[in-house]
JSON list of C-alpha atoms in Angstrom, two decimals:
[
{"chain": "L", "resi": 100, "resn": "MET", "atom": "CA", "xyz": [-63.09, 11.20, 12.10]},
{"chain": "L", "resi": 101, "resn": "ARG", "atom": "CA", "xyz": [-60.39, 13.02, 10.17]},
{"chain": "L", "resi": 102, "resn": "GLN", "atom": "CA", "xyz": [-58.30, 13.57, 13.34]},
{"chain": "L", "resi": 103, "resn": "ALA", "atom": "CA", "xyz": [-58.46, 9.85, 14.22]},
{"chain": "L", "resi": 104, "resn": "HIS", "atom": "CA", "xyz": [-57.34, 8.93, 10.69]},
{"chain": "L", "resi": 105, "resn": "LYS", "atom": "CA", "xyz": [-54.30, 11.26, 10.95]},
{"chain": "L", "resi": 106, "resn": "GLU", "atom": "CA", "xyz": [-53.37, 9.80, 14.33]},
{"chain": "L", "resi": 107, "resn": "THR", "atom": "CA", "xyz": [-53.53, 6.24, 12.97]},
{"chain": "L", "resi": 108, "resn": "ARG", "atom": "CA", "xyz": [-51.39, 7.20, 10.01]},
{"chain": "L", "resi": 109, "resn": "ARG", "atom": "CA", "xyz": [-48.74, 8.79, 12.22]},
{"chain": "L", "resi": 110, "resn": "ARG", "atom": "CA", "xyz": [-48.50, 5.65, 14.37]},
{"chain": "L", "resi": 111, "resn": "GLN", "atom": "CA", "xyz": [-48.08, 3.45, 11.30]},
{"chain": "L", "resi": 112, "resn": "ALA", "atom": "CA", "xyz": [-45.38, 5.66, 9.80]},
{"chain": "L", "resi": 113, "resn": "ALA", "atom": "CA", "xyz": [-43.17, 5.77, 12.91]},
{"chain": "L", "resi": 114, "resn": "PHE", "atom": "CA", "xyz": [-40.72, 3.11, 14.09]},
{"chain": "L", "resi": 115, "resn": "THR", "atom": "CA", "xyz": [-41.02, 1.57, 17.51]},
{"chain": "L", "resi": 116, "resn": "LEU", "atom": "CA", "xyz": [-38.11, 1.35, 19.90]},
{"chain": "L", "resi": 117, "resn": "ILE", "atom": "CA", "xyz": [-38.05, -2.44, 19.49]},
{"chain": "L", "resi": 118, "resn": "GLU", "atom": "CA", "xyz": [-37.73, -2.14, 15.70]},
{"chain": "L", "resi": 119, "resn": "LEU", "atom": "CA", "xyz": [-34.86, 0.30, 16.04]},
{"chain": "L", "resi": 120, "resn": "LEU", "atom": "CA", "xyz": [-33.06, -1.97, 18.53]},
{"chain": "L", "resi": 121, "resn": "VAL", "atom": "CA", "xyz": [-33.46, -4.97, 16.21]},
{"chain": "L", "resi": 122, "resn": "VAL", "atom": "CA", "xyz": [-31.93, -3.01, 13.32]},
{"chain": "L", "resi": 123, "resn": "LEU", "atom": "CA", "xyz": [-29.03, -1.88, 15.53]},
{"chain": "L", "resi": 124, "resn": "VAL", "atom": "CA", "xyz": [-28.36, -5.47, 16.65]},
{"chain": "L", "resi": 125, "resn": "ILE", "atom": "CA", "xyz": [-28.36, -6.67, 13.03]},
{"chain": "L", "resi": 126, "resn": "LEU", "atom": "CA", "xyz": [-25.95, -3.89, 12.04]},
{"chain": "L", "resi": 127, "resn": "GLY", "atom": "CA", "xyz": [-23.70, -4.76, 14.98]},
{"chain": "L", "resi": 128, "resn": "LEU", "atom": "CA", "xyz": [-23.62, -8.43, 13.97]},
{"chain": "L", "resi": 129, "resn": "LEU", "atom": "CA", "xyz": [-22.78, -7.53, 10.38]},
{"chain": "L", "resi": 130, "resn": "ALA", "atom": "CA", "xyz": [-19.97, -5.21, 11.49]},
{"chain": "L", "resi": 131, "resn": "GLY", "atom": "CA", "xyz": [-18.62, -7.93, 13.77]},
{"chain": "L", "resi": 132, "resn": "LEU", "atom": "CA", "xyz": [-18.54, -10.47, 10.97]},
{"chain": "L", "resi": 133, "resn": "VAL", "atom": "CA", "xyz": [-17.42, -8.28, 8.09]},
{"chain": "L", "resi": 134, "resn": "GLY", "atom": "CA", "xyz": [-15.06, -5.90, 9.94]},
{"chain": "L", "resi": 135, "resn": "PRO", "atom": "CA", "xyz": [-12.22, -8.37, 10.62]},
{"chain": "L", "resi": 136, "resn": "ARG", "atom": "CA", "xyz": [-12.24, -9.54, 7.00]},
{"chain": "L", "resi": 137, "resn": "VAL", "atom": "CA", "xyz": [-12.00, -5.99, 5.70]},
{"chain": "L", "resi": 138, "resn": "LEU", "atom": "CA", "xyz": [-9.11, -5.25, 8.08]},
{"chain": "L", "resi": 139, "resn": "LYS", "atom": "CA", "xyz": [-7.34, -8.41, 6.87]},
{"chain": "L", "resi": 140, "resn": "TYR", "atom": "CA", "xyz": [-7.56, -7.20, 3.26]},
{"chain": "L", "resi": 141, "resn": "LEU", "atom": "CA", "xyz": [-6.30, -3.75, 4.22]},
{"chain": "L", "resi": 142, "resn": "ALA", "atom": "CA", "xyz": [-3.25, -5.28, 5.93]},
{"chain": "L", "resi": 143, "resn": "THR", "atom": "CA", "xyz": [-2.33, -7.38, 2.91]},
{"chain": "L", "resi": 144, "resn": "ALA", "atom": "CA", "xyz": [-2.91, -4.41, 0.59]},
{"chain": "L", "resi": 145, "resn": "LYS", "atom": "CA", "xyz": [0.11, -2.57, 2.03]},
{"chain": "L", "resi": 146, "resn": "THR", "atom": "CA", "xyz": [2.33, -5.63, 1.59]},
{"chain": "L", "resi": 147, "resn": "ASP", "atom": "CA", "xyz": [1.10, -6.07, -1.99]},
{"chain": "L", "resi": 148, "resn": "THR", "atom": "CA", "xyz": [1.74, -2.39, -2.70]},
{"chain": "L", "resi": 149, "resn": "ALA", "atom": "CA", "xyz": [5.32, -2.67, -1.41]},
{"chain": "L", "resi": 150, "resn": "GLN", "atom": "CA", "xyz": [5.91, -5.75, -3.58]},
{"chain": "L", "resi": 151, "resn": "LEU", "atom": "CA", "xyz": [4.63, -3.93, -6.68]},
{"chain": "L", "resi": 152, "resn": "GLN", "atom": "CA", "xyz": [6.81, -0.89, -5.94]},
{"chain": "L", "resi": 153, "resn": "ILE", "atom": "CA", "xyz": [9.86, -3.14, -5.59]},
{"chain": "L", "resi": 154, "resn": "GLU", "atom": "CA", "xyz": [9.09, -4.73, -8.95]},
{"chain": "L", "resi": 155, "resn": "ASP", "atom": "CA", "xyz": [8.86, -1.25, -10.52]},
{"chain": "L", "resi": 156, "resn": "LEU", "atom": "CA", "xyz": [12.20, -0.31, -8.97]},
{"chain": "L", "resi": 157, "resn": "ILE", "atom": "CA", "xyz": [13.76, -3.51, -10.34]},
{"chain": "L", "resi": 158, "resn": "ALA", "atom": "CA", "xyz": [12.56, -2.65, -13.84]},
{"chain": "L", "resi": 159, "resn": "SER", "atom": "CA", "xyz": [13.95, 0.89, -13.49]},
{"chain": "L", "resi": 160, "resn": "ILE", "atom": "CA", "xyz": [17.34, -0.40, -12.28]},
{"chain": "L", "resi": 161, "resn": "GLU", "atom": "CA", "xyz": [17.52, -2.83, -15.19]},
{"chain": "L", "resi": 162, "resn": "LEU", "atom": "CA", "xyz": [16.83, 0.02, -17.63]},
{"chain": "L", "resi": 163, "resn": "TYR", "atom": "CA", "xyz": [19.53, 2.06, -15.89]},
{"chain": "L", "resi": 164, "resn": "HIS", "atom": "CA", "xyz": [21.90, -0.90, -16.33]},
{"chain": "L", "resi": 165, "resn": "LEU", "atom": "CA", "xyz": [21.10, -1.17, -20.05]},
{"chain": "L", "resi": 166, "resn": "GLU", "atom": "CA", "xyz": [21.80, 2.50, -20.68]},
{"chain": "L", "resi": 167, "resn": "VAL", "atom": "CA", "xyz": [24.68, 3.23, -18.29]},
{"chain": "L", "resi": 168, "resn": "GLY", "atom": "CA", "xyz": [26.36, -0.18, -18.52]},
{"chain": "L", "resi": 169, "resn": "ARG", "atom": "CA", "xyz": [26.48, -0.83, -14.79]},
{"chain": "L", "resi": 170, "resn": "PHE", "atom": "CA", "xyz": [24.21, -1.04, -11.78]},
{"chain": "L", "resi": 171, "resn": "PRO", "atom": "CA", "xyz": [24.13, 1.82, -9.28]},
{"chain": "L", "resi": 172, "resn": "SER", "atom": "CA", "xyz": [26.51, 1.28, -6.39]},
{"chain": "L", "resi": 173, "resn": "THR", "atom": "CA", "xyz": [25.20, 0.94, -2.86]},
{"chain": "L", "resi": 174, "resn": "GLU", "atom": "CA", "xyz": [26.49, 4.45, -2.14]},
{"chain": "L", "resi": 175, "resn": "GLU", "atom": "CA", "xyz": [24.64, 5.90, -5.15]},
{"chain": "L", "resi": 176, "resn": "GLY", "atom": "CA", "xyz": [21.59, 3.92, -4.15]},
{"chain": "L", "resi": 177, "resn": "LEU", "atom": "CA", "xyz": [18.19, 4.35, -5.71]},
{"chain": "L", "resi": 178, "resn": "ASP", "atom": "CA", "xyz": [18.85, 8.08, -6.03]},
{"chain": "L", "resi": 179, "resn": "ALA", "atom": "CA", "xyz": [20.73, 7.20, -9.24]},
{"chain": "L", "resi": 180, "resn": "LEU", "atom": "CA", "xyz": [17.34, 6.54, -10.80]},
{"chain": "L", "resi": 181, "resn": "VAL", "atom": "CA", "xyz": [16.31, 10.17, -10.24]},
{"chain": "L", "resi": 182, "resn": "GLN", "atom": "CA", "xyz": [19.57, 12.17, -10.35]},
{"chain": "L", "resi": 183, "resn": "LYS", "atom": "CA", "xyz": [22.57, 11.51, -12.57]},
{"chain": "L", "resi": 184, "resn": "PRO", "atom": "CA", "xyz": [25.45, 10.14, -10.51]},
{"chain": "L", "resi": 185, "resn": "ALA", "atom": "CA", "xyz": [29.03, 11.20, -11.23]},
{"chain": "L", "resi": 186, "resn": "GLY", "atom": "CA", "xyz": [30.62, 9.14, -14.01]},
{"chain": "L", "resi": 187, "resn": "ALA", "atom": "CA", "xyz": [27.32, 7.72, -15.28]},
{"chain": "L", "resi": 188, "resn": "ASN", "atom": "CA", "xyz": [27.75, 8.25, -19.02]},
{"chain": "L", "resi": 189, "resn": "ASN", "atom": "CA", "xyz": [24.68, 7.60, -21.20]},
{"chain": "L", "resi": 190, "resn": "TRP", "atom": "CA", "xyz": [22.37, 8.37, -18.23]},
{"chain": "L", "resi": 191, "resn": "ASN", "atom": "CA", "xyz": [18.99, 9.22, -19.78]},
{"chain": "L", "resi": 192, "resn": "GLY", "atom": "CA", "xyz": [16.94, 9.40, -16.62]},
{"chain": "L", "resi": 193, "resn": "PRO", "atom": "CA", "xyz": [15.05, 9.90, -14.56]},
{"chain": "L", "resi": 194, "resn": "TYR", "atom": "CA", "xyz": [14.09, 6.26, -14.69]},
{"chain": "L", "resi": 195, "resn": "ILE", "atom": "CA", "xyz": [10.99, 6.53, -12.54]},
{"chain": "L", "resi": 196, "resn": "LYS", "atom": "CA", "xyz": [7.89, 8.54, -13.40]},
{"chain": "L", "resi": 197, "resn": "LYS", "atom": "CA", "xyz": [7.74, 10.54, -10.19]},
{"chain": "L", "resi": 198, "resn": "LYS", "atom": "CA", "xyz": [10.29, 13.18, -9.29]},
{"chain": "L", "resi": 199, "resn": "ASN", "atom": "CA", "xyz": [10.90, 11.65, -5.87]},
{"chain": "L", "resi": 200, "resn": "LEU", "atom": "CA", "xyz": [11.76, 8.08, -4.98]},
{"chain": "L", "resi": 201, "resn": "PRO", "atom": "CA", "xyz": [8.83, 6.11, -3.62]},
{"chain": "L", "resi": 202, "resn": "THR", "atom": "CA", "xyz": [8.80, 5.11, 0.02]},
{"chain": "L", "resi": 203, "resn": "ASP", "atom": "CA", "xyz": [7.25, 1.91, 1.27]},
{"chain": "L", "resi": 204, "resn": "PRO", "atom": "CA", "xyz": [3.62, 2.02, 2.46]},
{"chain": "L", "resi": 205, "resn": "TRP", "atom": "CA", "xyz": [4.88, 2.66, 6.01]},
{"chain": "L", "resi": 206, "resn": "GLY", "atom": "CA", "xyz": [6.82, 5.79, 4.98]},
{"chain": "L", "resi": 207, "resn": "THR", "atom": "CA", "xyz": [10.34, 4.32, 5.02]},
{"chain": "L", "resi": 208, "resn": "PRO", "atom": "CA", "xyz": [12.75, 4.47, 2.06]},
{"chain": "L", "resi": 209, "resn": "TYR", "atom": "CA", "xyz": [13.51, 1.18, 0.31]},
{"chain": "L", "resi": 210, "resn": "HIS", "atom": "CA", "xyz": [16.92, -0.38, 0.98]},
{"chain": "L", "resi": 211, "resn": "TYR", "atom": "CA", "xyz": [19.23, -1.04, -1.97]},
{"chain": "L", "resi": 212, "resn": "VAL", "atom": "CA", "xyz": [22.45, -3.11, -1.91]},
{"chain": "L", "resi": 213, "resn": "PHE", "atom": "CA", "xyz": [24.84, -3.80, -4.79]},
{"chain": "L", "resi": 214, "resn": "PRO", "atom": "CA", "xyz": [26.25, -6.34, -5.13]},
{"chain": "L", "resi": 215, "resn": "GLY", "atom": "CA", "xyz": [23.40, -8.16, -3.47]},
{"chain": "L", "resi": 216, "resn": "GLU", "atom": "CA", "xyz": [23.59, -11.13, -1.13]},
{"chain": "L", "resi": 217, "resn": "ASN", "atom": "CA", "xyz": [20.56, -12.81, -2.73]},
{"chain": "L", "resi": 218, "resn": "GLY", "atom": "CA", "xyz": [20.87, -11.63, -6.33]},
{"chain": "L", "resi": 219, "resn": "VAL", "atom": "CA", "xyz": [22.76, -9.20, -8.51]},
{"chain": "L", "resi": 220, "resn": "PHE", "atom": "CA", "xyz": [21.27, -6.46, -6.33]},
{"chain": "L", "resi": 221, "resn": "ASP", "atom": "CA", "xyz": [18.86, -6.50, -3.40]},
{"chain": "L", "resi": 222, "resn": "ILE", "atom": "CA", "xyz": [15.94, -4.18, -2.79]},
{"chain": "L", "resi": 223, "resn": "TYR", "atom": "CA", "xyz": [13.86, -4.60, 0.33]},
{"chain": "L", "resi": 224, "resn": "SER", "atom": "CA", "xyz": [11.54, -3.03, 2.86]},
{"chain": "L", "resi": 225, "resn": "LEU", "atom": "CA", "xyz": [11.58, -3.98, 6.51]},
{"chain": "L", "resi": 226, "resn": "GLY", "atom": "CA", "xyz": [7.78, -3.86, 6.73]},
{"chain": "L", "resi": 227, "resn": "GLN", "atom": "CA", "xyz": [5.59, -2.21, 9.31]},
{"chain": "L", "resi": 228, "resn": "ASP", "atom": "CA", "xyz": [7.87, -2.90, 12.28]},
{"chain": "L", "resi": 229, "resn": "LYS", "atom": "CA", "xyz": [10.96, -1.43, 10.48]},
{"chain": "L", "resi": 230, "resn": "ALA", "atom": "CA", "xyz": [13.05, -4.33, 11.84]},
{"chain": "L", "resi": 231, "resn": "THR", "atom": "CA", "xyz": [14.55, -7.40, 10.17]},
{"chain": "L", "resi": 232, "resn": "GLY", "atom": "CA", "xyz": [12.28, -10.43, 10.11]},
{"chain": "L", "resi": 233, "resn": "GLY", "atom": "CA", "xyz": [8.74, -10.54, 11.36]},
{"chain": "L", "resi": 234, "resn": "ASP", "atom": "CA", "xyz": [5.46, -12.11, 10.35]},
{"chain": "L", "resi": 235, "resn": "GLY", "atom": "CA", "xyz": [2.38, -10.83, 8.59]},
{"chain": "L", "resi": 236, "resn": "GLU", "atom": "CA", "xyz": [2.48, -7.09, 7.97]},
{"chain": "L", "resi": 237, "resn": "ALA", "atom": "CA", "xyz": [5.73, -6.85, 9.94]},
{"chain": "L", "resi": 238, "resn": "ALA", "atom": "CA", "xyz": [7.46, -9.26, 7.52]},
{"chain": "L", "resi": 239, "resn": "ASP", "atom": "CA", "xyz": [10.20, -8.01, 5.23]},
{"chain": "L", "resi": 240, "resn": "ILE", "atom": "CA", "xyz": [9.24, -7.47, 1.58]},
{"chain": "L", "resi": 241, "resn": "VAL", "atom": "CA", "xyz": [12.16, -8.42, -0.65]},
{"chain": "L", "resi": 242, "resn": "SER", "atom": "CA", "xyz": [13.17, -8.50, -4.31]},
{"chain": "L", "resi": 243, "resn": "TRP", "atom": "CA", "xyz": [14.46, -12.07, -4.25]}
]
């Protein structure tokens, strides 16, 4: 009697192959529905990060301008925010918190132009494709 009771208990505690297959199908459906949405958010996260970094660089350049009395030249570039350029009196930098200049989320340095074509100065990233133009994640992220 005791042996039969243990056998019945073991059968009730185990999963059948059908139950496991049903669970796997449900998990597959969930991954198929949720996966593309998560990937979409990850793609836009890099673009949003680049835009925030550009805004931080703009604020740092404006502080540089207030203290030095001029904007960094194109030749000096964003390095002027980290290292004192020649002839930059009243330089009280570094103007960014980190010791090194940030790169865009795709590992490329930001582009800086002064005087800018679209504003006093232009800061931009070429996006994932590292080429002018593009759509989606390959689109340029700009300061203007």
